[in-house]
Structure formats: structure tokens, C-alpha cells
Short mmCIF file of N, CA and C in Angstrom, two decimals:
data_model
loop_
_atom_site.label_atom_id
_atom_site.label_comp_id
_atom_site.label_asym_id
_atom_site.label_seq_id
_atom_site.Cartn_x
_atom_site.Cartn_y
_atom_site.Cartn_z
N UNK A 1 31.57 -31.83 1.16
CA UNK A 1 32.11 -30.56 0.81
C UNK A 1 32.41 -30.60 -0.67
N UNK A 2 32.22 -29.48 -1.31
CA UNK A 2 32.52 -29.33 -2.72
C UNK A 2 33.50 -28.18 -2.85
N UNK A 3 34.55 -28.35 -3.65
CA UNK A 3 35.59 -27.33 -3.78
C UNK A 3 35.78 -27.01 -5.26
N UNK A 4 36.00 -25.73 -5.54
CA UNK A 4 36.27 -25.30 -6.91
C UNK A 4 37.41 -24.29 -6.89
N UNK A 5 38.24 -24.33 -7.92
CA UNK A 5 39.34 -23.37 -8.07
C UNK A 5 39.20 -22.72 -9.44
N UNK A 6 39.26 -21.39 -9.44
CA UNK A 6 39.19 -20.64 -10.70
C UNK A 6 40.47 -19.82 -10.84
N UNK A 7 40.97 -19.74 -12.06
CA UNK A 7 42.13 -18.91 -12.37
C UNK A 7 41.72 -17.97 -13.50
N UNK A 8 41.88 -16.68 -13.25
CA UNK A 8 41.49 -15.67 -14.24
C UNK A 8 40.04 -15.85 -14.69
N UNK A 9 39.17 -16.18 -13.73
CA UNK A 9 37.75 -16.32 -14.01
C UNK A 9 37.36 -17.62 -14.70
N UNK A 10 38.32 -18.51 -14.92
CA UNK A 10 38.03 -19.78 -15.59
C UNK A 10 38.17 -20.91 -14.57
N UNK A 11 37.14 -21.75 -14.51
CA UNK A 11 37.15 -22.89 -13.60
C UNK A 11 38.18 -23.91 -14.07
N UNK A 12 39.16 -24.21 -13.18
CA UNK A 12 40.22 -25.14 -13.57
C UNK A 12 40.17 -26.45 -12.81
N UNK A 13 39.44 -26.51 -11.68
CA UNK A 13 39.37 -27.75 -10.92
C UNK A 13 38.15 -27.73 -10.02
N UNK A 14 37.42 -28.84 -9.97
CA UNK A 14 36.31 -29.01 -9.05
C UNK A 14 36.32 -30.44 -8.54
N UNK A 15 35.92 -30.61 -7.30
CA UNK A 15 35.82 -31.96 -6.75
C UNK A 15 34.89 -31.95 -5.55
N UNK A 16 34.20 -33.05 -5.35
CA UNK A 16 33.33 -33.22 -4.20
C UNK A 16 33.92 -34.24 -3.25
N UNK A 17 33.68 -34.05 -1.96
CA UNK A 17 34.20 -34.94 -0.93
C UNK A 17 33.08 -35.31 0.03
N UNK A 18 32.99 -36.54 0.44
CA UNK A 18 32.01 -36.95 1.44
C UNK A 18 30.74 -37.51 0.84
N UNK A 19 29.70 -37.56 1.68
CA UNK A 19 28.42 -38.15 1.31
C UNK A 19 27.35 -37.06 1.31
N UNK A 20 26.62 -36.94 0.20
CA UNK A 20 25.58 -35.92 0.06
C UNK A 20 24.24 -36.38 0.61
N UNK A 21 23.93 -37.64 0.43
CA UNK A 21 22.63 -38.17 0.84
C UNK A 21 22.90 -39.47 1.58
N UNK A 22 22.78 -39.40 2.90
CA UNK A 22 23.21 -40.51 3.74
C UNK A 22 22.39 -41.78 3.59
N UNK A 23 21.08 -41.66 3.41
CA UNK A 23 20.24 -42.85 3.34
C UNK A 23 20.63 -43.75 2.18
N UNK A 24 21.02 -43.15 1.06
CA UNK A 24 21.37 -43.92 -0.14
C UNK A 24 22.88 -43.92 -0.40
N UNK A 25 23.67 -43.32 0.49
CA UNK A 25 25.13 -43.24 0.35
C UNK A 25 25.55 -42.58 -0.98
N UNK A 26 24.85 -41.51 -1.36
CA UNK A 26 25.16 -40.78 -2.59
C UNK A 26 26.35 -39.85 -2.33
N UNK A 27 27.42 -39.96 -3.12
CA UNK A 27 28.59 -39.12 -2.88
C UNK A 27 28.35 -37.66 -3.28
N UNK A 28 29.11 -36.77 -2.66
CA UNK A 28 29.10 -35.35 -3.03
C UNK A 28 29.80 -35.20 -4.37
N UNK A 29 29.25 -34.35 -5.22
CA UNK A 29 29.88 -34.01 -6.50
C UNK A 29 30.06 -32.49 -6.55
N UNK A 30 30.77 -31.97 -7.55
CA UNK A 30 30.89 -30.52 -7.66
C UNK A 30 29.55 -29.82 -7.87
N UNK A 31 28.52 -30.54 -8.28
CA UNK A 31 27.20 -29.93 -8.50
C UNK A 31 26.24 -30.11 -7.33
N UNK A 32 26.70 -30.72 -6.25
CA UNK A 32 25.84 -30.93 -5.08
C UNK A 32 25.42 -29.58 -4.50
N UNK A 33 24.15 -29.46 -4.17
CA UNK A 33 23.63 -28.24 -3.53
C UNK A 33 23.63 -28.46 -2.02
N UNK A 34 24.10 -27.46 -1.27
CA UNK A 34 24.18 -27.54 0.18
C UNK A 34 23.23 -26.53 0.81
N UNK A 35 22.82 -26.82 2.04
CA UNK A 35 22.01 -25.86 2.79
C UNK A 35 22.88 -24.66 3.11
N UNK A 36 22.35 -23.48 3.00
CA UNK A 36 23.13 -22.26 3.14
C UNK A 36 23.71 -22.06 4.54
N UNK A 37 23.05 -22.60 5.57
CA UNK A 37 23.53 -22.38 6.93
C UNK A 37 24.97 -22.80 7.14
N UNK A 38 25.34 -23.94 6.62
CA UNK A 38 26.70 -24.42 6.83
C UNK A 38 27.73 -23.69 6.00
N UNK A 39 27.34 -23.18 4.85
CA UNK A 39 28.30 -22.47 4.01
C UNK A 39 28.42 -21.00 4.38
N UNK A 40 27.41 -20.46 5.04
CA UNK A 40 27.45 -19.03 5.37
C UNK A 40 28.19 -18.73 6.66
N UNK A 41 28.44 -19.74 7.50
CA UNK A 41 29.10 -19.49 8.78
C UNK A 41 30.47 -18.84 8.64
N UNK A 42 31.36 -19.35 7.80
CA UNK A 42 32.66 -18.69 7.68
C UNK A 42 32.57 -17.29 7.06
N UNK A 43 31.62 -17.09 6.15
CA UNK A 43 31.45 -15.77 5.56
C UNK A 43 30.95 -14.77 6.61
N UNK A 44 30.01 -15.21 7.43
CA UNK A 44 29.50 -14.36 8.50
C UNK A 44 30.60 -14.01 9.48
N UNK A 45 31.41 -14.98 9.85
CA UNK A 45 32.52 -14.74 10.79
C UNK A 45 33.51 -13.74 10.22
N UNK A 46 33.82 -13.84 8.93
CA UNK A 46 34.75 -12.90 8.30
C UNK A 46 34.16 -11.49 8.29
N UNK A 47 32.87 -11.37 7.98
CA UNK A 47 32.23 -10.05 7.98
C UNK A 47 32.22 -9.45 9.37
N UNK A 48 31.93 -10.26 10.38
CA UNK A 48 31.92 -9.78 11.77
C UNK A 48 33.33 -9.32 12.17
N UNK A 49 34.35 -10.06 11.78
CA UNK A 49 35.73 -9.68 12.11
C UNK A 49 36.07 -8.33 11.50
N UNK A 50 35.67 -8.11 10.26
CA UNK A 50 35.93 -6.81 9.62
C UNK A 50 35.21 -5.68 10.34
N UNK A 51 33.93 -5.89 10.66
CA UNK A 51 33.17 -4.86 11.37
C UNK A 51 33.77 -4.57 12.74
N UNK A 52 34.22 -5.60 13.42
CA UNK A 52 34.84 -5.42 14.73
C UNK A 52 36.15 -4.65 14.61
N UNK A 53 36.97 -5.01 13.62
CA UNK A 53 38.24 -4.30 13.40
C UNK A 53 38.02 -2.83 13.07
N UNK A 54 36.92 -2.53 12.39
CA UNK A 54 36.58 -1.15 12.03
C UNK A 54 35.86 -0.42 13.15
N UNK A 55 35.73 -1.07 14.30
CA UNK A 55 35.06 -0.51 15.48
C UNK A 55 33.59 -0.19 15.20
N UNK A 56 32.98 -0.94 14.29
CA UNK A 56 31.57 -0.75 13.97
C UNK A 56 30.68 -1.79 14.63
N UNK A 57 31.30 -2.74 15.36
CA UNK A 57 30.54 -3.80 16.01
C UNK A 57 31.18 -4.11 17.36
N UNK A 58 30.38 -4.02 18.40
CA UNK A 58 30.82 -4.39 19.75
C UNK A 58 30.33 -5.81 20.00
N UNK A 59 31.26 -6.74 20.09
CA UNK A 59 30.90 -8.16 20.25
C UNK A 59 30.17 -8.45 21.55
N UNK A 60 30.33 -7.57 22.53
CA UNK A 60 29.74 -7.82 23.85
C UNK A 60 28.50 -6.99 24.15
N UNK A 61 28.03 -6.24 23.16
CA UNK A 61 26.78 -5.48 23.33
C UNK A 61 25.59 -6.42 23.13
N UNK A 62 24.46 -6.12 23.77
CA UNK A 62 23.26 -6.94 23.54
C UNK A 62 22.92 -6.95 22.05
N UNK A 63 22.51 -8.08 21.54
CA UNK A 63 22.22 -8.24 20.12
C UNK A 63 21.13 -7.28 19.64
N UNK A 64 20.26 -6.84 20.55
CA UNK A 64 19.19 -5.91 20.18
C UNK A 64 19.73 -4.57 19.68
N UNK A 65 20.99 -4.24 20.01
CA UNK A 65 21.59 -3.00 19.48
C UNK A 65 21.62 -3.06 17.95
N UNK A 66 21.86 -4.23 17.41
CA UNK A 66 22.00 -4.39 15.97
C UNK A 66 20.76 -5.01 15.32
N UNK A 67 19.98 -5.75 16.10
CA UNK A 67 18.75 -6.37 15.61
C UNK A 67 17.64 -6.03 16.60
N UNK A 68 17.09 -4.82 16.48
CA UNK A 68 16.10 -4.36 17.47
C UNK A 68 14.88 -5.26 17.62
N UNK A 69 14.51 -5.98 16.60
CA UNK A 69 13.34 -6.85 16.66
C UNK A 69 13.61 -8.19 17.34
N UNK A 70 14.86 -8.46 17.70
CA UNK A 70 15.19 -9.71 18.39
C UNK A 70 14.56 -9.67 19.77
N UNK A 71 13.67 -10.63 20.05
CA UNK A 71 12.90 -10.59 21.30
C UNK A 71 13.79 -10.85 22.52
N UNK A 72 13.37 -10.30 23.64
CA UNK A 72 14.08 -10.47 24.91
C UNK A 72 13.91 -11.92 25.36
N UNK A 73 15.01 -12.57 25.68
CA UNK A 73 14.98 -13.97 26.10
C UNK A 73 15.15 -14.13 27.62
N UNK A 74 15.14 -13.00 28.34
CA UNK A 74 15.26 -13.07 29.79
C UNK A 74 16.69 -12.96 30.27
N UNK A 75 17.64 -12.91 29.35
CA UNK A 75 19.04 -12.69 29.69
C UNK A 75 19.72 -12.04 28.49
N UNK A 76 20.83 -11.39 28.73
CA UNK A 76 21.53 -10.70 27.64
C UNK A 76 22.17 -11.74 26.71
N UNK A 77 21.97 -11.53 25.42
CA UNK A 77 22.60 -12.35 24.40
C UNK A 77 23.44 -11.42 23.53
N UNK A 78 24.72 -11.75 23.36
CA UNK A 78 25.64 -10.91 22.61
C UNK A 78 26.01 -11.54 21.28
N UNK A 79 26.58 -10.72 20.41
CA UNK A 79 27.08 -11.23 19.13
C UNK A 79 28.16 -12.28 19.37
N UNK A 80 29.02 -12.05 20.34
CA UNK A 80 30.08 -13.00 20.65
C UNK A 80 29.48 -14.37 21.01
N UNK A 81 28.43 -14.36 21.82
CA UNK A 81 27.78 -15.62 22.20
C UNK A 81 27.15 -16.31 20.99
N UNK A 82 26.50 -15.54 20.13
CA UNK A 82 25.87 -16.13 18.95
C UNK A 82 26.91 -16.72 18.00
N UNK A 83 28.04 -16.06 17.85
CA UNK A 83 29.09 -16.58 16.97
C UNK A 83 29.66 -17.89 17.50
N UNK A 84 29.68 -18.05 18.81
CA UNK A 84 30.20 -19.27 19.42
C UNK A 84 29.12 -20.28 19.75
N UNK A 85 27.88 -20.01 19.28
CA UNK A 85 26.74 -20.89 19.56
C UNK A 85 26.54 -21.05 21.07
N UNK A 86 26.74 -19.95 21.80
CA UNK A 86 26.63 -19.98 23.26
C UNK A 86 25.52 -19.08 23.79
N UNK A 87 24.62 -18.64 22.91
CA UNK A 87 23.57 -17.71 23.31
C UNK A 87 22.39 -18.36 24.00
N UNK A 88 22.38 -19.70 24.07
CA UNK A 88 21.28 -20.38 24.73
C UNK A 88 20.04 -20.49 23.88
N UNK A 89 20.18 -20.27 22.58
CA UNK A 89 19.05 -20.36 21.67
C UNK A 89 19.11 -21.73 20.99
N UNK A 90 18.08 -22.52 21.21
CA UNK A 90 18.05 -23.84 20.59
C UNK A 90 17.72 -23.70 19.12
N UNK A 91 18.46 -24.40 18.28
CA UNK A 91 18.26 -24.31 16.85
C UNK A 91 17.66 -25.55 16.25
N UNK A 92 16.98 -26.36 17.07
CA UNK A 92 16.40 -27.57 16.54
C UNK A 92 15.16 -27.95 17.33
N UNK A 93 14.38 -28.85 16.75
CA UNK A 93 13.18 -29.36 17.40
C UNK A 93 13.41 -30.83 17.75
N UNK A 94 12.49 -31.43 18.42
CA UNK A 94 12.62 -32.86 18.75
C UNK A 94 12.67 -33.70 17.48
N UNK A 95 11.95 -33.28 16.43
CA UNK A 95 11.98 -34.01 15.16
C UNK A 95 13.40 -33.97 14.58
N UNK A 96 14.09 -32.84 14.73
CA UNK A 96 15.46 -32.73 14.24
C UNK A 96 16.38 -33.70 14.97
N UNK A 97 16.14 -33.92 16.26
CA UNK A 97 16.97 -34.85 17.03
C UNK A 97 16.88 -36.25 16.44
N UNK A 98 15.68 -36.66 16.04
CA UNK A 98 15.51 -37.97 15.43
C UNK A 98 16.28 -38.07 14.12
N UNK A 99 16.25 -36.99 13.34
CA UNK A 99 17.00 -36.98 12.08
C UNK A 99 18.49 -37.07 12.35
N UNK A 100 18.97 -36.42 13.40
CA UNK A 100 20.41 -36.48 13.73
C UNK A 100 20.81 -37.91 14.08
N UNK A 101 19.99 -38.61 14.83
CA UNK A 101 20.30 -40.00 15.18
C UNK A 101 20.34 -40.85 13.92
N UNK A 102 19.34 -40.69 13.04
CA UNK A 102 19.32 -41.44 11.80
C UNK A 102 20.53 -41.11 10.94
N UNK A 103 20.90 -39.83 10.88
CA UNK A 103 22.05 -39.41 10.08
C UNK A 103 23.33 -40.05 10.61
N UNK A 104 23.48 -40.11 11.93
CA UNK A 104 24.67 -40.72 12.52
C UNK A 104 24.74 -42.20 12.12
N UNK A 105 23.63 -42.89 12.21
CA UNK A 105 23.60 -44.32 11.84
C UNK A 105 23.89 -44.50 10.35
N UNK A 106 23.37 -43.61 9.50
CA UNK A 106 23.60 -43.71 8.06
C UNK A 106 25.05 -43.42 7.71
N UNK A 107 25.67 -42.44 8.40
CA UNK A 107 27.09 -42.14 8.16
C UNK A 107 27.94 -43.37 8.42
N UNK A 108 27.64 -44.05 9.50
CA UNK A 108 28.42 -45.24 9.84
C UNK A 108 28.25 -46.31 8.76
N UNK A 109 27.04 -46.47 8.24
CA UNK A 109 26.78 -47.46 7.21
C UNK A 109 27.50 -47.08 5.91
N UNK A 110 27.51 -45.79 5.53
CA UNK A 110 28.15 -45.36 4.28
C UNK A 110 29.66 -45.45 4.35
N UNK A 111 30.21 -45.40 5.54
CA UNK A 111 31.67 -45.45 5.69
C UNK A 111 32.23 -46.84 5.39
N UNK A 112 31.37 -47.85 5.38
CA UNK A 112 31.84 -49.24 5.17
C UNK A 112 31.78 -49.65 3.73
#
């Protein structure tokens, strides 16, 4: 994770935490680039909360109400389910599983 604090538009503090590249145990720095998926989740959740509070989004309506091109999966999938990763949509391939195992082993090695 990388954190930055700005006061009056001026950057006053930055720091990186954790490991950016597990195979070589490269630490995170304030300049580390991250994949957008992990950083966009809290922003998406905040936007959904605002839309729900404004009564512009029904969390329990089929997702096709808001994304008409989303193909039918044989069962209803709602925004609420997608936000909780409970929609039954797999987000990885078998190749990704191998990378996850390697990443777990590398994390353990970098921690020592």
C-alpha cells in the first residue's frame, strides 16, 4: 500500500508499506504502481452508497437493469451480490490459481 497526504494542494508526506514484487522481495515505495482493481473497490463502494442513498440504485434489482449488455448467467445477479463478491462469477483462470500459490510462497519468503 502506498499512502500520501496533501495539505492545501501540497504533498507533505508519502510512504509505502509492504512488498511490491514478491519474487524479488522489492518493497513498496510512494511511486509504486498498483493494479486498478484493488484501488477502485473502495471508490466503487462509496459511489454505490451515494446512489443508493439518493434512491437511484436498487441493490437487489437484477444487474441487467443498469448494465443491459450483461449476459444472463442462468440466475439473477444483483448489485448487492457483486459488491460482496457473491454473484457466482469467477474472476480468475487456472493459470491465476498457480500465480496465487506462488505469491503465497513468495510472501512467506519475503517476511523472513
